Amino acid sequence: MRAPLTLALTLSLVASGLPATSANAQLADSVFLSAPQEEPEAAREAVPAQVAEQSGGDFYCRERRLGEWFYCEKPKAKPSEQRAQQPTQSSADQLAAISKQLEEMKARAILQPTTENVSAYIAFQREQLNRASSFADMWRRTIWQNPELDYTLQRPVNQLGKRTWLDNRTADKNRVLASISKRYGVFYFYSSACAACEVFGPIMRSVSDRFGLTVMAVSLDGGPSKAFPNFTVDTGQYRAMGMQGQQVPALVLFDTQTKRPMPIGYGVMAADEVMDRIFTLTSVEPGSDF
């Protein structure tokens, strides 16, 4: 193919009046060499395996074979990157593994009390104690610097703070109980044959007199009460208050606004305990004291 093309170029130069020198022949050769050559069929089919795996389009990546520099091939992950991609063990699993290892080393030291086994157990145990000490120290430092996390600000534990808290609590309780009779009343269930009721009756009388609290004494067996001569006989009040069985003495706080009964407790209680329970049921949100 080259000889006819060179001859044709030479003849065209002669026809145009230019001498067919060797330089012109070289020019024709250079034109021929710069012309696109047709790639053999076998060469076109010999596509490397990595080119077939390229993720880009056929024309952009497969034909032009641009490789990973033009985002046609996904670069292979380095060994360090492969290790980093592996899922790490959770903290809970790590702690469980430490506990298991500690128990195993302890058992080995007991069953095989050699110097090596006992020394290994003591060293590993000391390591965990140091870790626990660091956690405890960081715990208290965090509490000091974050008052919203300090529970002792709500319920002091030191002697001075606890006394101050109790004084404030007593003042709040007295203020609430001074007006408790405006909304609440108490059902006092008893039995004339109950020895505990004989003891508890006068206590409830003192509570009623001190705070002006209305107490309705209800006899389950129809017998009288020395502390409450104006008693009434149970005609279903016990069950209406949500009480079960026949346990006496029993106290139920009744809200005259919501018509909702709230059992205070059973058995003999001191006057302060009765009023503390009434204050808690009426003025303290559940969970705020703990």
Coordinates of C-alpha atoms in Angstrom, one line a residue:
M1 CA 0.0 0.0 0.0
R2 CA 2.9 2.3 0.7
A3 CA 4.6 2.2 -2.8
P4 CA 1.5 3.2 -4.8
L5 CA 0.7 6.0 -2.4
T6 CA 4.2 7.3 -2.6
L7 CA 4.2 7.1 -6.4
A8 CA 0.8 8.9 -6.5
L9 CA 2.1 11.7 -4.3
T10 CA 5.3 12.0 -6.5
L11 CA 3.2 12.2 -9.7
S12 CA 1.0 14.8 -8.2
L13 CA 4.1 16.9 -7.3
V14 CA 5.4 16.6 -10.8
A15 CA 2.1 17.6 -12.3
S16 CA 2.1 20.7 -10.1
G17 CA 5.5 21.7 -11.5
L18 CA 7.5 20.8 -8.4
P19 CA 10.6 18.7 -8.9
A20 CA 10.3 15.2 -7.6
T21 CA 13.3 15.3 -5.4
S22 CA 14.3 13.0 -2.6
A23 CA 13.0 15.6 -0.1
N24 CA 9.6 15.5 -1.7
A25 CA 9.7 11.7 -1.5
Q26 CA 10.5 11.9 2.2
L27 CA 7.6 14.4 2.7
A28 CA 5.3 11.8 1.1
D29 CA 6.7 9.2 3.4
S30 CA 6.0 11.3 6.4
V31 CA 2.5 12.0 5.3
F32 CA 2.0 8.3 5.0
L33 CA 3.4 7.5 8.4
S34 CA 1.3 10.2 10.0
A35 CA -1.9 8.8 8.5
P36 CA -4.0 6.7 10.9
Q37 CA -3.2 3.0 10.5
E38 CA -5.9 0.4 10.7
E39 CA -5.5 -1.8 13.8
P40 CA -5.5 -5.5 13.1
E41 CA -8.6 -7.4 14.2
A42 CA -6.6 -9.5 16.6
A43 CA -5.2 -6.5 18.4
R44 CA -8.6 -5.0 18.9
E45 CA -9.9 -8.2 20.4
A46 CA -7.0 -8.5 22.8
V47 CA -8.5 -6.4 25.6
P48 CA -6.8 -6.8 29.0
A49 CA -8.8 -8.4 31.7
Q50 CA -8.6 -5.4 34.0
V51 CA -10.1 -3.2 31.2
A52 CA -13.1 -5.5 31.1
E53 CA -13.6 -4.8 34.8
Q54 CA -13.7 -1.0 34.4
S55 CA -16.8 0.6 35.8
G56 CA -17.1 3.5 33.3
G57 CA -18.9 3.5 30.0
D58 CA -17.6 1.4 27.1
F59 CA -16.4 4.3 25.0
Y60 CA -15.0 6.3 27.8
C61 CA -13.2 3.5 29.7
R62 CA -13.1 0.3 27.7
E63 CA -12.1 1.6 24.3
R64 CA -9.7 4.3 25.6
R65 CA -8.3 2.2 28.4
L66 CA -8.0 5.1 30.8
G67 CA -7.6 3.1 33.9
E68 CA -8.0 4.2 37.5
W69 CA -6.5 7.6 37.0
F70 CA -9.8 8.6 35.3
Y71 CA -12.0 6.7 37.8
C72 CA -12.6 3.9 35.3
E73 CA -11.1 1.3 37.6
K74 CA -11.7 1.1 41.4
P75 CA -8.3 1.4 43.1
K76 CA -7.4 -1.7 45.2
A77 CA -7.6 -1.1 48.9
K78 CA -4.3 -1.2 50.7
P79 CA -3.8 -3.8 53.4
S80 CA -3.9 -1.1 56.1
E81 CA -7.3 0.2 54.8
Q82 CA -8.7 -3.3 54.7
R83 CA -7.8 -3.8 58.4
A84 CA -9.4 -0.4 59.2
Q85 CA -12.6 -1.5 57.5
Q86 CA -13.0 -4.5 59.7
P87 CA -15.7 -4.1 62.4
T88 CA -14.3 -3.3 65.8
Q89 CA -15.4 -5.1 68.9
S90 CA -18.0 -3.2 71.0
S91 CA -17.1 -1.8 74.4
A92 CA -19.6 -4.1 76.1
D93 CA -18.0 -7.2 74.4
Q94 CA -14.5 -6.0 75.4
L95 CA -15.6 -5.6 79.0
A96 CA -17.3 -9.1 79.0
A97 CA -14.1 -10.5 77.6
I98 CA -12.0 -8.9 80.3
S99 CA -14.3 -10.3 83.0
K100 CA -14.2 -13.8 81.4
Q101 CA -10.4 -13.7 81.2
L102 CA -10.2 -12.5 84.9
E103 CA -12.4 -15.4 86.0
E104 CA -10.3 -17.9 83.9
M105 CA -7.1 -16.6 85.4
K106 CA -8.5 -16.8 88.9
A107 CA -9.7 -20.4 88.4
R108 CA -6.3 -21.4 86.9
A109 CA -4.5 -19.8 89.9
I110 CA -6.7 -21.7 92.4
L111 CA -6.6 -25.0 90.6
Q112 CA -2.9 -24.7 89.7
P113 CA -1.4 -22.4 92.3
T114 CA 2.0 -22.0 90.7
T115 CA 4.0 -18.8 91.0
E116 CA 3.4 -18.0 87.4
N117 CA -0.3 -18.5 87.5
V118 CA -0.8 -16.5 90.8
S119 CA 1.5 -13.7 89.6
A120 CA -0.4 -13.4 86.3
Y121 CA -3.7 -13.3 88.1
I122 CA -2.6 -10.6 90.6
A123 CA -1.1 -8.5 87.8
F124 CA -4.2 -8.7 85.6
Q125 CA -6.5 -8.0 88.6
R126 CA -4.4 -5.0 89.6
E127 CA -4.7 -3.7 86.0
Q128 CA -8.5 -3.9 86.2
L129 CA -8.5 -2.2 89.7
N130 CA -6.5 0.6 88.3
R131 CA -9.0 1.0 85.4
A132 CA -11.9 1.0 87.9
S133 CA -10.1 3.6 90.0
S134 CA -9.6 5.8 87.0
F135 CA -13.3 5.5 86.2
A136 CA -14.4 6.4 89.8
D137 CA -12.1 9.4 89.8
M138 CA -13.3 10.7 86.5
W139 CA -16.9 10.1 87.7
R140 CA -16.5 12.4 90.7
R141 CA -14.7 15.0 88.7
T142 CA -17.5 15.0 86.2
I143 CA -20.1 15.4 89.0
W144 CA -18.2 18.3 90.5
Q145 CA -18.2 20.2 87.2
N146 CA -21.7 19.4 86.0
P147 CA -24.3 20.4 88.7
E148 CA -27.2 19.0 86.6
L149 CA -25.7 15.5 87.1
D150 CA -25.2 15.9 90.9
Y151 CA -28.0 14.1 92.7
T152 CA -26.7 15.3 96.1
L153 CA -27.9 18.8 95.3
Q154 CA -31.5 17.4 95.4
R155 CA -30.9 15.1 98.4
P156 CA -27.8 16.0 100.3
V157 CA -25.8 13.3 102.0
N158 CA -23.4 15.3 104.1
Q159 CA -24.6 16.1 107.6
L160 CA -24.9 19.9 107.2
G161 CA -26.6 19.7 103.8
K162 CA -29.0 17.0 105.0
R163 CA -30.0 19.0 108.1
T164 CA -30.8 22.0 105.9
W165 CA -32.8 19.9 103.5
L166 CA -34.8 18.3 106.3
D167 CA -35.6 21.7 107.8
N168 CA -36.8 23.0 104.4
R169 CA -38.8 19.8 103.9
T170 CA -40.5 20.2 107.3
A171 CA -41.5 23.8 106.6
D172 CA -43.0 22.8 103.2
K173 CA -44.9 19.9 104.8
N174 CA -46.3 22.0 107.6
R175 CA -47.4 24.6 105.1
V176 CA -49.2 22.0 103.0
L177 CA -50.8 20.2 105.9
A178 CA -52.1 23.4 107.4
S179 CA -54.5 23.6 104.5
I180 CA -54.9 19.9 103.7
S181 CA -58.4 19.8 105.3
K182 CA -59.8 22.2 102.6
R183 CA -59.6 19.5 100.0
Y184 CA -58.9 16.1 101.5
G185 CA -60.5 13.9 104.1
V186 CA -59.5 10.5 105.6
F187 CA -61.4 7.3 106.0
Y188 CA -60.2 5.4 109.0
F189 CA -61.3 1.7 108.9
Y190 CA -61.1 -0.3 112.1
S191 CA -62.6 -3.1 114.1
S192 CA -63.6 -3.1 117.7
A193 CA -61.9 -6.5 118.2
C194 CA -58.6 -5.3 116.8
A195 CA -55.8 -4.6 119.3
A196 CA -53.8 -2.6 116.8
C197 CA -56.9 -0.4 116.2
E198 CA -57.0 0.4 120.0
V199 CA -53.5 1.7 119.7
F200 CA -53.9 3.5 116.4
G201 CA -57.2 5.2 117.2
P202 CA -55.8 7.8 119.6
I203 CA -53.0 8.5 117.1
M204 CA -55.4 9.4 114.4
R205 CA -57.4 11.5 116.8
S206 CA -54.3 13.6 117.6
V207 CA -53.6 14.0 113.8
S208 CA -57.2 15.2 113.3
D209 CA -57.0 17.7 116.1
R210 CA -53.6 19.0 115.2
F211 CA -54.3 19.7 111.5
G212 CA -58.1 20.1 111.5
L213 CA -58.3 17.0 109.3
T214 CA -61.7 15.4 108.9
V215 CA -61.5 11.7 109.8
M216 CA -64.4 9.4 109.1
A217 CA -64.2 6.4 111.3
V218 CA -65.8 3.3 109.7
S219 CA -66.3 0.1 111.8
L220 CA -66.1 -3.1 109.9
D221 CA -67.7 -5.2 112.6
G222 CA -70.1 -2.5 113.9
G223 CA -68.3 -2.1 117.2
P224 CA -67.5 1.4 118.7
S225 CA -64.2 3.3 118.9
K226 CA -63.1 5.1 122.0
A227 CA -61.2 7.7 119.9
F228 CA -64.1 8.3 117.5
P229 CA -67.4 7.9 119.2
N230 CA -69.2 9.3 116.1
F231 CA -68.3 6.3 113.9
T232 CA -70.3 4.7 111.1
V233 CA -70.7 1.1 110.2
D234 CA -69.3 -0.2 106.9
T235 CA -71.9 -0.6 104.2
G236 CA -69.6 -1.0 101.3
Q237 CA -67.3 1.9 101.8
Y238 CA -64.3 -0.4 102.3
R239 CA -64.6 -1.9 98.9
A240 CA -65.7 1.4 97.3
M241 CA -62.3 2.8 98.4
G242 CA -60.6 0.1 96.4
M243 CA -59.6 -1.9 99.5
Q244 CA -59.3 -5.7 99.4
G245 CA -59.8 -8.2 102.2
Q246 CA -60.5 -7.1 105.8
Q247 CA -57.1 -5.7 106.9
V248 CA -57.4 -3.1 109.7
P249 CA -56.5 -0.5 110.7
A250 CA -56.5 1.1 107.3
L251 CA -56.3 4.7 106.1
V252 CA -57.6 6.1 102.8
L253 CA -57.1 9.7 101.7
F254 CA -60.1 11.0 99.7
D255 CA -59.8 13.9 97.3
T256 CA -63.1 15.8 97.4
Q257 CA -62.4 17.6 94.1
T258 CA -61.5 14.6 91.9
K259 CA -63.5 12.1 94.0
R260 CA -60.4 9.8 93.9
P261 CA -59.4 7.6 96.9
M262 CA -55.7 7.1 97.7
P263 CA -54.8 4.4 100.2
I264 CA -52.3 5.7 102.8
G265 CA -51.4 2.5 104.5
Y266 CA -52.3 -0.3 106.8
G267 CA -51.3 -1.1 110.4
V268 CA -50.1 1.0 113.2
M269 CA -48.2 4.2 112.1
A270 CA -46.8 7.1 114.0
A271 CA -48.5 10.5 113.6
D272 CA -45.5 12.0 111.7
E273 CA -45.4 9.0 109.3
V274 CA -49.1 9.4 108.6
M275 CA -48.7 13.1 107.8
D276 CA -45.5 12.5 105.8
R277 CA -47.4 10.0 103.6
I278 CA -50.3 12.4 103.1
F279 CA -47.8 15.2 102.1
T280 CA -46.1 12.8 99.7
L281 CA -49.3 11.7 98.1
T282 CA -50.6 15.2 97.6
S283 CA -47.6 17.4 97.0
V284 CA -44.6 15.4 95.8
E285 CA -44.3 14.2 92.2
P286 CA -43.5 10.5 91.8
G287 CA -39.8 10.0 91.5
S288 CA -38.7 13.5 92.5
D289 CA -37.5 12.3 95.9
F290 CA -35.2 9.6 94.5

